[in-house]
Coordinates of C-alpha atoms and ligand atoms in Angstrom, one line a residue:
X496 CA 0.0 0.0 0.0
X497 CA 1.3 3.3 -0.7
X498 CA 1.7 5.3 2.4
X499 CA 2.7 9.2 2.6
X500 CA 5.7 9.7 4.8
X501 CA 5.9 13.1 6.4
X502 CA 9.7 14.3 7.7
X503 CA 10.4 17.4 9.2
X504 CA 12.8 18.9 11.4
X505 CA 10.8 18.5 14.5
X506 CA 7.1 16.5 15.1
X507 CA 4.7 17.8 17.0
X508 CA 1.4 16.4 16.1
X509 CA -1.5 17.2 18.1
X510 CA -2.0 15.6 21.3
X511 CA -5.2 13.2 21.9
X512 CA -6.2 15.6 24.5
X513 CA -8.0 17.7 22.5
X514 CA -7.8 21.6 21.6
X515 CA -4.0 22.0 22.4
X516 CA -1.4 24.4 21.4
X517 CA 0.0 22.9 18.4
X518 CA 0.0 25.4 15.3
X519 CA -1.6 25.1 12.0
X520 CA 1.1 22.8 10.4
X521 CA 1.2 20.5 12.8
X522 CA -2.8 20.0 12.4
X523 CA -3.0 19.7 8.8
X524 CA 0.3 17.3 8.4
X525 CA -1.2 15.4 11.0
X526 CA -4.8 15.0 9.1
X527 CA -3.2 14.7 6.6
X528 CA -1.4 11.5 7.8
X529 CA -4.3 10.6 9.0
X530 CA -6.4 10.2 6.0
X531 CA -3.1 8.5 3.8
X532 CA -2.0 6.9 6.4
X533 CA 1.7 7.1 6.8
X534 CA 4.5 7.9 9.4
X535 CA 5.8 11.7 10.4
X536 CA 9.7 11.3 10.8
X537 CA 12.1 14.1 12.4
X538 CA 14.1 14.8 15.0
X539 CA 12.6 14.2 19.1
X540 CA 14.1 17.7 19.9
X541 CA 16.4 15.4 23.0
X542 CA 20.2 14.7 22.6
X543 CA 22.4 12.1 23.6
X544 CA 25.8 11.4 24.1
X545 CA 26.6 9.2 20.5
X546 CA 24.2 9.2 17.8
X547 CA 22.5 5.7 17.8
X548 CA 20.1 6.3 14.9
X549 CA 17.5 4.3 16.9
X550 CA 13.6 5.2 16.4
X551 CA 11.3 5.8 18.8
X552 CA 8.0 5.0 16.8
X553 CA 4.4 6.1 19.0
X554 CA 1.4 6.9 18.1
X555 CA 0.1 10.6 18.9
X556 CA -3.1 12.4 18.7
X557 CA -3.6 9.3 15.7
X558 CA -0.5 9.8 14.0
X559 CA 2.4 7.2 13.8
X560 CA 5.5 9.4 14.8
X561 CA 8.8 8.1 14.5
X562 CA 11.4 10.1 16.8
X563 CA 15.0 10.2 16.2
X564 CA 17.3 11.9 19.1
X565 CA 20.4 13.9 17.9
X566 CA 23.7 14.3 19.4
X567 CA 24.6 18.0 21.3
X568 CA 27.0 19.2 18.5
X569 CA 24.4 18.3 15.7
X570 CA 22.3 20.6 18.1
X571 CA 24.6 23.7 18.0
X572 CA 26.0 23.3 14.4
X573 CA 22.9 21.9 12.0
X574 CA 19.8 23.3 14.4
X575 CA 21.3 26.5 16.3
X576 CA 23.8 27.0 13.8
X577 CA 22.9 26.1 9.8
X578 CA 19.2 26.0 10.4
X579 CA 18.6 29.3 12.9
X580 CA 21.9 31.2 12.2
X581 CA 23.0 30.4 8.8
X582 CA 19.5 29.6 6.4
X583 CA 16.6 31.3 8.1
X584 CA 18.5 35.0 8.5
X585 CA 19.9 34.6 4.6
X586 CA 16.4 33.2 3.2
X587 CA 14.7 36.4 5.3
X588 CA 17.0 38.7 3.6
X589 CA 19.3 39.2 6.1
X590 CA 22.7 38.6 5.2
X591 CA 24.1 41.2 7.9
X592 CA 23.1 38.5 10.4
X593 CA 24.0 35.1 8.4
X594 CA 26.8 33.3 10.1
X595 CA 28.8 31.3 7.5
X596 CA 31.3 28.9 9.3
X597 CA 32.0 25.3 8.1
X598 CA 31.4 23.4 10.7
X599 CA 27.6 24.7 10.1
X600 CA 27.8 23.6 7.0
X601 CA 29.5 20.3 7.9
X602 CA 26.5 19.6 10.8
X603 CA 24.3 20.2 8.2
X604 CA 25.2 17.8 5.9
X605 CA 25.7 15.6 8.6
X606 CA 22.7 15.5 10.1
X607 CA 20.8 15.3 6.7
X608 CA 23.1 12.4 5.9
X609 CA 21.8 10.4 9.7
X610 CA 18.1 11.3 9.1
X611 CA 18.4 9.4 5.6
X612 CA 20.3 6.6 6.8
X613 CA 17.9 6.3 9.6
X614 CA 14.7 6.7 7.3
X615 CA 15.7 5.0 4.1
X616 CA 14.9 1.6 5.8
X617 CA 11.3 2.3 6.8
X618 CA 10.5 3.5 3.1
X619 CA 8.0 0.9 1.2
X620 CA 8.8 0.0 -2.2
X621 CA 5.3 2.3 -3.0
X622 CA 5.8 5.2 -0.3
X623 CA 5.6 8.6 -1.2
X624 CA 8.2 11.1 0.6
X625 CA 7.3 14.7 1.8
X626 CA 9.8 16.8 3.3
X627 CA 9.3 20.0 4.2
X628 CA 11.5 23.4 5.1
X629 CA 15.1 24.6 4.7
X630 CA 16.5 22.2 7.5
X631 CA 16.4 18.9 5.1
X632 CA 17.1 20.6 1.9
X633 CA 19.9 17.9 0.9
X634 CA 17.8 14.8 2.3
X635 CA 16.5 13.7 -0.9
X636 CA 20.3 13.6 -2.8
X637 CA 21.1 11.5 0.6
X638 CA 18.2 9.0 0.1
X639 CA 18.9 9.3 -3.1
X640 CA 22.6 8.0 -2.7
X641 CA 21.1 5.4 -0.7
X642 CA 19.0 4.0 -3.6
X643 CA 15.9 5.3 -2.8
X644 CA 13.7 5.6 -6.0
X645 CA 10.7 6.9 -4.8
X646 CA 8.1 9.7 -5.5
X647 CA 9.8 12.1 -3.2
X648 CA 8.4 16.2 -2.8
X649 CA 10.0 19.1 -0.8
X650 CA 7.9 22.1 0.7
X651 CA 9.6 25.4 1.6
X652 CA 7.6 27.3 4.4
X653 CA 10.0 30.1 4.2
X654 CA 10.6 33.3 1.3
X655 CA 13.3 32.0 -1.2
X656 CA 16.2 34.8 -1.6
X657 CA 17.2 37.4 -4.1
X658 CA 19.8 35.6 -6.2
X659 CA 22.7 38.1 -5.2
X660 CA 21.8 37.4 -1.4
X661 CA 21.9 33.4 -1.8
X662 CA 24.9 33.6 -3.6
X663 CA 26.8 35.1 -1.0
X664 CA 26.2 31.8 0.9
X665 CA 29.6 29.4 0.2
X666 CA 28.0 26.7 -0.9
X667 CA 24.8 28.0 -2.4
X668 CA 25.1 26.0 -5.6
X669 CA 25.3 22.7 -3.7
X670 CA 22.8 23.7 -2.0
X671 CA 20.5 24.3 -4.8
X672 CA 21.6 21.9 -6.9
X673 CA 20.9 19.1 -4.4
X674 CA 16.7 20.0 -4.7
X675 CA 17.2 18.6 -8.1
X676 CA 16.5 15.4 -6.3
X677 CA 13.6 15.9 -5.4
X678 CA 10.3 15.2 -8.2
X679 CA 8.6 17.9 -7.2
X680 CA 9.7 21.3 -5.2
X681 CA 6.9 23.7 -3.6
X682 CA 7.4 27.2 -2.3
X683 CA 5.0 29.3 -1.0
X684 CA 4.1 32.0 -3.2
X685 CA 5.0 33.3 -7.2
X686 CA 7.3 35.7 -5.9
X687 CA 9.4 33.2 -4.3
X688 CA 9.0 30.7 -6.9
X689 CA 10.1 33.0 -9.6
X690 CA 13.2 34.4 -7.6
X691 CA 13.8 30.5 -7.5
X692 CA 13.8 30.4 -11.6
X693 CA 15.6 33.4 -11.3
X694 CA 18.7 31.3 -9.4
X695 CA 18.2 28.2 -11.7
X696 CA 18.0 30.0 -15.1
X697 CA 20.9 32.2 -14.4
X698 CA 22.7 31.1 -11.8
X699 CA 22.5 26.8 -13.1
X700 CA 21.9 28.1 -16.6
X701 CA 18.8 25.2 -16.4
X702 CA 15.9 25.6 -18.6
X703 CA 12.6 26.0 -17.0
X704 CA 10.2 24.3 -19.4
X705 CA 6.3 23.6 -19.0
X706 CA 7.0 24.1 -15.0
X707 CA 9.7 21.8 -14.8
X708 CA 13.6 21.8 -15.0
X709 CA 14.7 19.7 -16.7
X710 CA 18.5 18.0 -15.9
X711 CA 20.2 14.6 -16.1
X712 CA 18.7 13.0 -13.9
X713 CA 15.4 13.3 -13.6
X714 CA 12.5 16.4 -14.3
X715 CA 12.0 18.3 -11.1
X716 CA 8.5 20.0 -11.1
X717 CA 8.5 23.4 -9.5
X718 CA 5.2 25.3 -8.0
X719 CA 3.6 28.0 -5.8
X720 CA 1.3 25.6 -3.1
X721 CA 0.2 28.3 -0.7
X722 CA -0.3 27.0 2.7
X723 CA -3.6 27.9 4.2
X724 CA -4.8 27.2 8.1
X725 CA -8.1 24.8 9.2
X726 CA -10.2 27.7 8.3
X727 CA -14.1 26.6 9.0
X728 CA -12.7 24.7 12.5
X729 CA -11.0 27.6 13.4
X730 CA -13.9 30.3 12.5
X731 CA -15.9 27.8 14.9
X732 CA -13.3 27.6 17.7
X733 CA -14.2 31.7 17.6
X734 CA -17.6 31.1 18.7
X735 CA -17.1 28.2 21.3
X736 CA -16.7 28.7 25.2
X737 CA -12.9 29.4 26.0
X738 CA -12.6 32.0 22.8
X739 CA -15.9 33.6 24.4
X740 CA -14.8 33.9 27.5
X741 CA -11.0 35.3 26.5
X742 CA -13.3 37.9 23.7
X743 CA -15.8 38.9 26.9
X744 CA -12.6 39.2 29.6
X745 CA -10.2 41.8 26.7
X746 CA -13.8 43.7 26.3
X747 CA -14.0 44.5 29.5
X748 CA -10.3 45.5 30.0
X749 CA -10.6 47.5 26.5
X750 CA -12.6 50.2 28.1
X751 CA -14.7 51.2 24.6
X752 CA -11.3 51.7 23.3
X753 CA -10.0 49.9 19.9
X754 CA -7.2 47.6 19.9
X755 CA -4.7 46.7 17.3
X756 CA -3.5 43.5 17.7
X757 CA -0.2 41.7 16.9
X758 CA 0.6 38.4 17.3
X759 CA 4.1 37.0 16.4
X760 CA 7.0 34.7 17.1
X761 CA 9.5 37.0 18.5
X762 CA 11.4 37.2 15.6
X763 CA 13.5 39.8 13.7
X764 CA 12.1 38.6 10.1
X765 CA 8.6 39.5 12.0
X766 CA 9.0 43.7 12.2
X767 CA 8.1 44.2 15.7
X768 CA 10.4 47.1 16.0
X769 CA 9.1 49.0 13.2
X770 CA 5.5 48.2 14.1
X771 CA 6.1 50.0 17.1
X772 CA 7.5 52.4 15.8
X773 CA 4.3 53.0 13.5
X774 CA 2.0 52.6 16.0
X775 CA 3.8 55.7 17.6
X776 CA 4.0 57.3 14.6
X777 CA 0.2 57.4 14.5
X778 CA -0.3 58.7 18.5
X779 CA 2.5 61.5 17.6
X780 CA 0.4 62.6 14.6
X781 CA -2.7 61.7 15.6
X782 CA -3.3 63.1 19.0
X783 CA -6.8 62.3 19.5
X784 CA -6.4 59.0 19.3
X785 CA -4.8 58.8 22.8
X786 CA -6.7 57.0 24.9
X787 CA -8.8 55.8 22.8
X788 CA -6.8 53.1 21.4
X789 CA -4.0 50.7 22.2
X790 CA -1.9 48.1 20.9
X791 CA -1.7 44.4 22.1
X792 CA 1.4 42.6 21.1
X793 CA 1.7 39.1 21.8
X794 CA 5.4 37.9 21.0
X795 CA 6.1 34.3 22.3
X796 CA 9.8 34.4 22.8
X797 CA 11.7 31.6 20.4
X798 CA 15.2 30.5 19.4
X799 CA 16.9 31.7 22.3
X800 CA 20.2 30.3 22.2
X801 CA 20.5 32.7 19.1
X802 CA 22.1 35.7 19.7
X803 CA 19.8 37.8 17.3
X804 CA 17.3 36.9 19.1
X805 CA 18.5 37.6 22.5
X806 CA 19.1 41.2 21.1
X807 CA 15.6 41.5 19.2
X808 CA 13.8 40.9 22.8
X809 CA 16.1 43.2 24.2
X810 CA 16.0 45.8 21.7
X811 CA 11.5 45.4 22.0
X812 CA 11.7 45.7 25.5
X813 CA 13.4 48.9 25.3
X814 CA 11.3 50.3 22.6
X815 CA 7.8 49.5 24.2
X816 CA 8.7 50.9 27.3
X817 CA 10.1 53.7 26.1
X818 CA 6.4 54.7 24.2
X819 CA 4.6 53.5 27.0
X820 CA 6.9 56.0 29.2
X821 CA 6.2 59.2 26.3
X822 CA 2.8 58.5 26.0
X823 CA 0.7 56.5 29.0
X824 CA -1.4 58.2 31.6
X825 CA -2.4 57.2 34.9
X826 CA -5.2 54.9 33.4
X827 CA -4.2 54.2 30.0
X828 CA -0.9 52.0 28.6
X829 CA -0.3 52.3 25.0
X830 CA 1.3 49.3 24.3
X831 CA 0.8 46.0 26.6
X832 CA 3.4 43.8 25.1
X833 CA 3.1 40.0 26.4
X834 CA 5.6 37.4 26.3
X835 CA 3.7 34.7 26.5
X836 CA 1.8 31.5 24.5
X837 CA -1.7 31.0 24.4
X838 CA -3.9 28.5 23.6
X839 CA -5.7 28.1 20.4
X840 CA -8.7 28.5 21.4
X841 CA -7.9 31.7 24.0
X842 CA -6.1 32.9 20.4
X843 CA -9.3 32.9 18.5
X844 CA -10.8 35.0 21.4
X845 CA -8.2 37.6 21.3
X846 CA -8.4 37.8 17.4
X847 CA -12.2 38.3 17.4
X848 CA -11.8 41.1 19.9
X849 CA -9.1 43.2 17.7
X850 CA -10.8 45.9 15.6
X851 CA -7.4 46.1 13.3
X852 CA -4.7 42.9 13.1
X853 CA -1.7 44.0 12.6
X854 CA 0.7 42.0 10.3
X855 CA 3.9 43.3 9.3
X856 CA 6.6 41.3 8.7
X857 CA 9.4 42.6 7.0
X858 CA 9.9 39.3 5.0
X859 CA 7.5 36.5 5.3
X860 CA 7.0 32.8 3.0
X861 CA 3.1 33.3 4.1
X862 CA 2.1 34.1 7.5
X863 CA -0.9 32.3 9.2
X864 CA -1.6 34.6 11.5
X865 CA -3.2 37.1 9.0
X866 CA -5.6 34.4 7.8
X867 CA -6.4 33.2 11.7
X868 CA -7.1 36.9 12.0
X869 CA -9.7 36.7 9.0
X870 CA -11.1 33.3 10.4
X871 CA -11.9 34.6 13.7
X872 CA -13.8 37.7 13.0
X873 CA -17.5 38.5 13.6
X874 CA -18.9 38.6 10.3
X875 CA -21.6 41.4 11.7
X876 CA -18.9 43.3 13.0
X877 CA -15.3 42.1 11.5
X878 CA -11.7 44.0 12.1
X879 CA -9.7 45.0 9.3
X880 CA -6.3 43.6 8.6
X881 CA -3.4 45.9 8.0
X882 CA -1.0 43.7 6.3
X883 CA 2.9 43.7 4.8
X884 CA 3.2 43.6 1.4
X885 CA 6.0 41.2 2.1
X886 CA 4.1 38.7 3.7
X887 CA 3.3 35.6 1.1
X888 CA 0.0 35.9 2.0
X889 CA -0.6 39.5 0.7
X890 CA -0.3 37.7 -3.2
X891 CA -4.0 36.0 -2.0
X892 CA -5.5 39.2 0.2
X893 CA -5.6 42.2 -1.4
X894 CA -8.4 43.0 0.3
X895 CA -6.5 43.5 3.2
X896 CA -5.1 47.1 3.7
X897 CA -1.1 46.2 2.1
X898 CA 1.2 48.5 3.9
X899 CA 5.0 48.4 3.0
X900 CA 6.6 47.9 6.8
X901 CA 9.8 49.5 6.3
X902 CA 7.4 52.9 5.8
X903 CA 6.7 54.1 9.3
X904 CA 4.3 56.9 7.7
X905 CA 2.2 54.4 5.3
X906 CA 2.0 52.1 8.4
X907 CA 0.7 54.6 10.9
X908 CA -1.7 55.8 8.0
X909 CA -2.8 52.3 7.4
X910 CA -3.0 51.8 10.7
X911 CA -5.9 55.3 11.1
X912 CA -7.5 54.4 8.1
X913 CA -8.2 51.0 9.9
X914 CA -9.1 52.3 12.7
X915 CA -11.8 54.9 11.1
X916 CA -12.9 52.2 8.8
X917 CA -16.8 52.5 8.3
X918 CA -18.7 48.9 8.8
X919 CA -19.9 48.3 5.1
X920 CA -16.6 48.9 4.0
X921 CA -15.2 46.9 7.0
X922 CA -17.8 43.6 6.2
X923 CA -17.1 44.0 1.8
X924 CA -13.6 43.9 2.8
X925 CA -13.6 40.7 5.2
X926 CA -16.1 38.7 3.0
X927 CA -13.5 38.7 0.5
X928 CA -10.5 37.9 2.7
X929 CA -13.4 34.8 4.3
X930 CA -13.8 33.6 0.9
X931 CA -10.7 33.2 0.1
X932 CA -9.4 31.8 3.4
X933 CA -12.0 29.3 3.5
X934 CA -11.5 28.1 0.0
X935 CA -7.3 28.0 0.0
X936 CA -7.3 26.2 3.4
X937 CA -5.4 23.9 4.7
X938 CA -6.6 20.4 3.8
X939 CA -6.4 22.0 -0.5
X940 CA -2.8 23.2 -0.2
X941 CA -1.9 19.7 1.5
X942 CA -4.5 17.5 -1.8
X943 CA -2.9 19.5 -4.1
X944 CA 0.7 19.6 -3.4
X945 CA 0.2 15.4 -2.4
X946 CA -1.8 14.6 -5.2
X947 CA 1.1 16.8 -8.0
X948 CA 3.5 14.6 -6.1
X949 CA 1.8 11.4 -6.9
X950 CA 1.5 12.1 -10.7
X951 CA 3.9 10.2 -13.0
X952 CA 7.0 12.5 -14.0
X953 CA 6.0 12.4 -17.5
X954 CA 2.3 13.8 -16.8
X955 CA 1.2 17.6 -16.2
X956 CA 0.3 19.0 -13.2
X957 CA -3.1 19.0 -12.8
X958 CA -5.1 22.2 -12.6
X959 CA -4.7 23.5 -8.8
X960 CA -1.4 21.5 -8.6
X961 CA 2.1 22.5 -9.5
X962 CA 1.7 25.3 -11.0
X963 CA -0.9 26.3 -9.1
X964 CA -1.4 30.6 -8.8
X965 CA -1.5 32.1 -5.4
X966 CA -5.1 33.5 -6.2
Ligands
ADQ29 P1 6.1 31.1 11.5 O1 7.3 32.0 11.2 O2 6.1 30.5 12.9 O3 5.9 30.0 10.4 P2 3.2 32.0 11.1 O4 2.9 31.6 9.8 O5 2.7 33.3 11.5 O6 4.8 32.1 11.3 O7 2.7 30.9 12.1 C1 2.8 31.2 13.5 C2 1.8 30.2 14.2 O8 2.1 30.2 15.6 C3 0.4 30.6 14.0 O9 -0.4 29.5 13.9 C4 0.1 31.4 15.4 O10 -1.3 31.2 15.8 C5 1.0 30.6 16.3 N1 1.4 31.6 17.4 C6 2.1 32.7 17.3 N2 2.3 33.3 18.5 C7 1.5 32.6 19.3 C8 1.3 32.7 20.7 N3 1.7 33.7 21.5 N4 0.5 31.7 21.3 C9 0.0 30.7 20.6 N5 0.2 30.6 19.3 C10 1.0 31.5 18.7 C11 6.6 29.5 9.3 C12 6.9 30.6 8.2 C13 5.6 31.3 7.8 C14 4.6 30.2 7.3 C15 4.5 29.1 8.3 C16 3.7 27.9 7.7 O11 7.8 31.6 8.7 O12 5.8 32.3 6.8 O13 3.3 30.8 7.1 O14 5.7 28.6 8.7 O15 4.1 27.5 6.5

């Protein structure tokens, strides 16, 4: 029988105890396991002393999860180091951060090399192989090395770089050269597939023909899949108990006064500072709105072993306090900035309540928090989204107001336009944004990305598959 098998870095599918804290991903891979059947392979997120490549296999929330433990320096160099400090700051358009030392490079290929070793042997002769995001780019050549002949995809969740950036990277045409393996490569959005044909066709000198490239070896099949989120479960969560409550508990505390919401990852790629900055921007030009509004930020601190990241929290913590010092009164804080995570379900509370979500990432592959946003509104009375133009999700909502982040002005006048917003235009707006959320969600990215996988190499991709447009 042909099973899907799932790897990524880490698996965390839901638990069986119901609504939990796992994000979006982890609830579609895990349905979508589900309904295939299969296995979900990565790394248990424990080290030991020698790598043993034994597999832990359990069952979770459903899902047959097979666990792998790591040593500590495959830790620092492939996950601290290539992955967070290498990869993710280069792919996010941040070279000025990107750390380029071999033994990264080496713990990468290392690491890669021990997850195929340790997978190849659970593959079935009629498996099909999805792996997903910038930490297993090189696992296909691997299995591939090891004689593994199967269907086998790749998913990028992140932007893909500006050729110039990517080739500052030492061994960026390895790197590249090694998704050739794969039948069929996925990104999340036209802009970043294109600055991938960009790379191949000048950088390669490959042809791109029919949605393909076509080398030596094989024809590897390239595509925008836009990931979407469990829209209609998620509009429901909205409505149930613990999302009431949360909604009724921030409407009291709010006052009568609007809030802006943010909710991020404290990240640098996610544009905290410069939101703040904006949100200033409009109580400096806008002095009626004092009082009358404020901004909720909720950044759950991650990565922190990274130094970037330890700076970043610093740097926010200094920033909000400083506004919140210019600007509050005895009874009203501008910004209440929380550090903490919350539960799905208290999420979809705090969403409903926000009259404007805030989304400004400064680079972005999608961002699911801008379609949670538009899943959890009141569709009598919905909040507007103010949203980056370089979030991969701005190529599907336009109806969203798009705001360049690096613009502190256009942000803050977003961000009063949003605010002002009158409710006709406010319900025409979110309709739109509904529609489309509900129809690109999360079970048709993960159909159409499996089922352009399963075709033969020779065959097209079906309409909605490879070449799918972000619409
Ligand atoms: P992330 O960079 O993590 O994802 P995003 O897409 O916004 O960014 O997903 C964050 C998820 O974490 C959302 O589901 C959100 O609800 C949840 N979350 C954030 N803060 C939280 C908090 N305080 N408490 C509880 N939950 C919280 C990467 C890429 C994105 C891409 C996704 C999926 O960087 O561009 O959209 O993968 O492909």
């Amino acid at each position: 029988m042909s099973r899907l098998i799932v790897v990524s870095n880490r698996v965390n599918p839901p638990s069986d105890a119901g609504v939990g804290t796992a994000g979006g991903l982890a609830m579609a891979l895990a349905a979508a396991l589900r309904e295939y059947s299969g296995v979900w392979f990565g790394w248990s997120g424990e080290t030991i002393e020698t790598f043993t490549g034994q597999i832990s296999m359990q069952k979770i929330g459903g899902v047959t999860v097979a666990l792998v433990d790591l040593e500590e320096q495959d830790r620092e160099e492939y996950y601290d180091g290539y992955a967070n400090r290498t990869l993710w700051p280069l792919f996010h358009s941040r070279t000025d951060l990107a750390a380029y030392e071999r033994s990264f490079g080496e713990g990468y290929e290392r690491v890669n090399r021990r997850f195929a070793e340790t997978l190849a042997p659970l593959i079935g002769p009629e498996d099909v192989v999805w792996i997903h995001d910038y930490h297993l780019i090189p696992l296909a050549a691997e299995l591939r090395r090891l004689g593994v002949a199967n269907r086998i995809g790749f998913f990028l969740h992140i932007p893909w770089p500006g050729r110039r950036q990517l080739t500052t990277l030492p061994q960026h045409r390895q790197l590249v050269e090694s998704l050739l393996s794969y039948d069929l490569v996925g990104f999340q959005s036209r802009d970043a597939l294109e600055a991938f044909g960009d790379y191949i066709s000048r950088e390669l000198e490959m042809i791109i023909h029919d949605g393909a490239i076509i080398h030596d070896s094989r024809r590897t099949r390239i595509g925008a899949f836009p990931i979407g989120i469990e829209a209609a479960a998620f509009a429901e969560l909205a409505t149930q108990d613990v999302a009431r409550e949360t909604f009724e508990r921030i409407r009291l505390s709010q006052a009568g006064r609007k809030m802006i919401l943010g909710v991020d990852r404290l990240d640098y790629s996610k544009g905290l500072e410069e939101r703040f900055l904006a949100y200033e921007q409009l109580l400096a030009d806008h002095p009626d709105w004092a009082e009358r509004v404020f901004l909720l930020q909720i950044a759950t601190p991650s990565r922190d072993a990274v130094q970037a990241y330890q700076e970043i929290r610093a740097r926010l913590d200094g920033v909000s306090g400083r506004i919140n010092g210019a600007y509050a009164t005895i009874d009203w804080v501008p910004i209440r900035y929380v550090n903490r995570a919350h539960r799905r379900d208290e999420l979809a509370g705090i969403y409903r309540a926000a009259q404007v979500g805030l989304v400004t990432p400064l680079r972005d592959g999608m961002n699911l928090v801008a379609k949670e946003y538009v899943a959890a509104q009141d569709p009598e009375d919905p909040g507007v989204l103010v949203l980056s133009r370089y979030a991969g999700a701005a190529e599907q909502m336009e109806d969203a107001l798009i705001v360049n982040p690096f613009s502190r002005e256009e942000t803050s006048e977003a961000l009063g336009r949003a605010l002002a917003m009158p409710k006709r235009e406010r319900i025409t707006r979110w309709r739109r944004l509904m529609d489309g959320v509900l129809r690109d969600d999360v079970a048709a990215w993960r159909d159409c990305f499996v089922a352009a996988l399963r075709l033969d190499a020779g065959g097209d991709v079906a309409e909605g598959g490879g070449n799918r447009k972000a619409s």
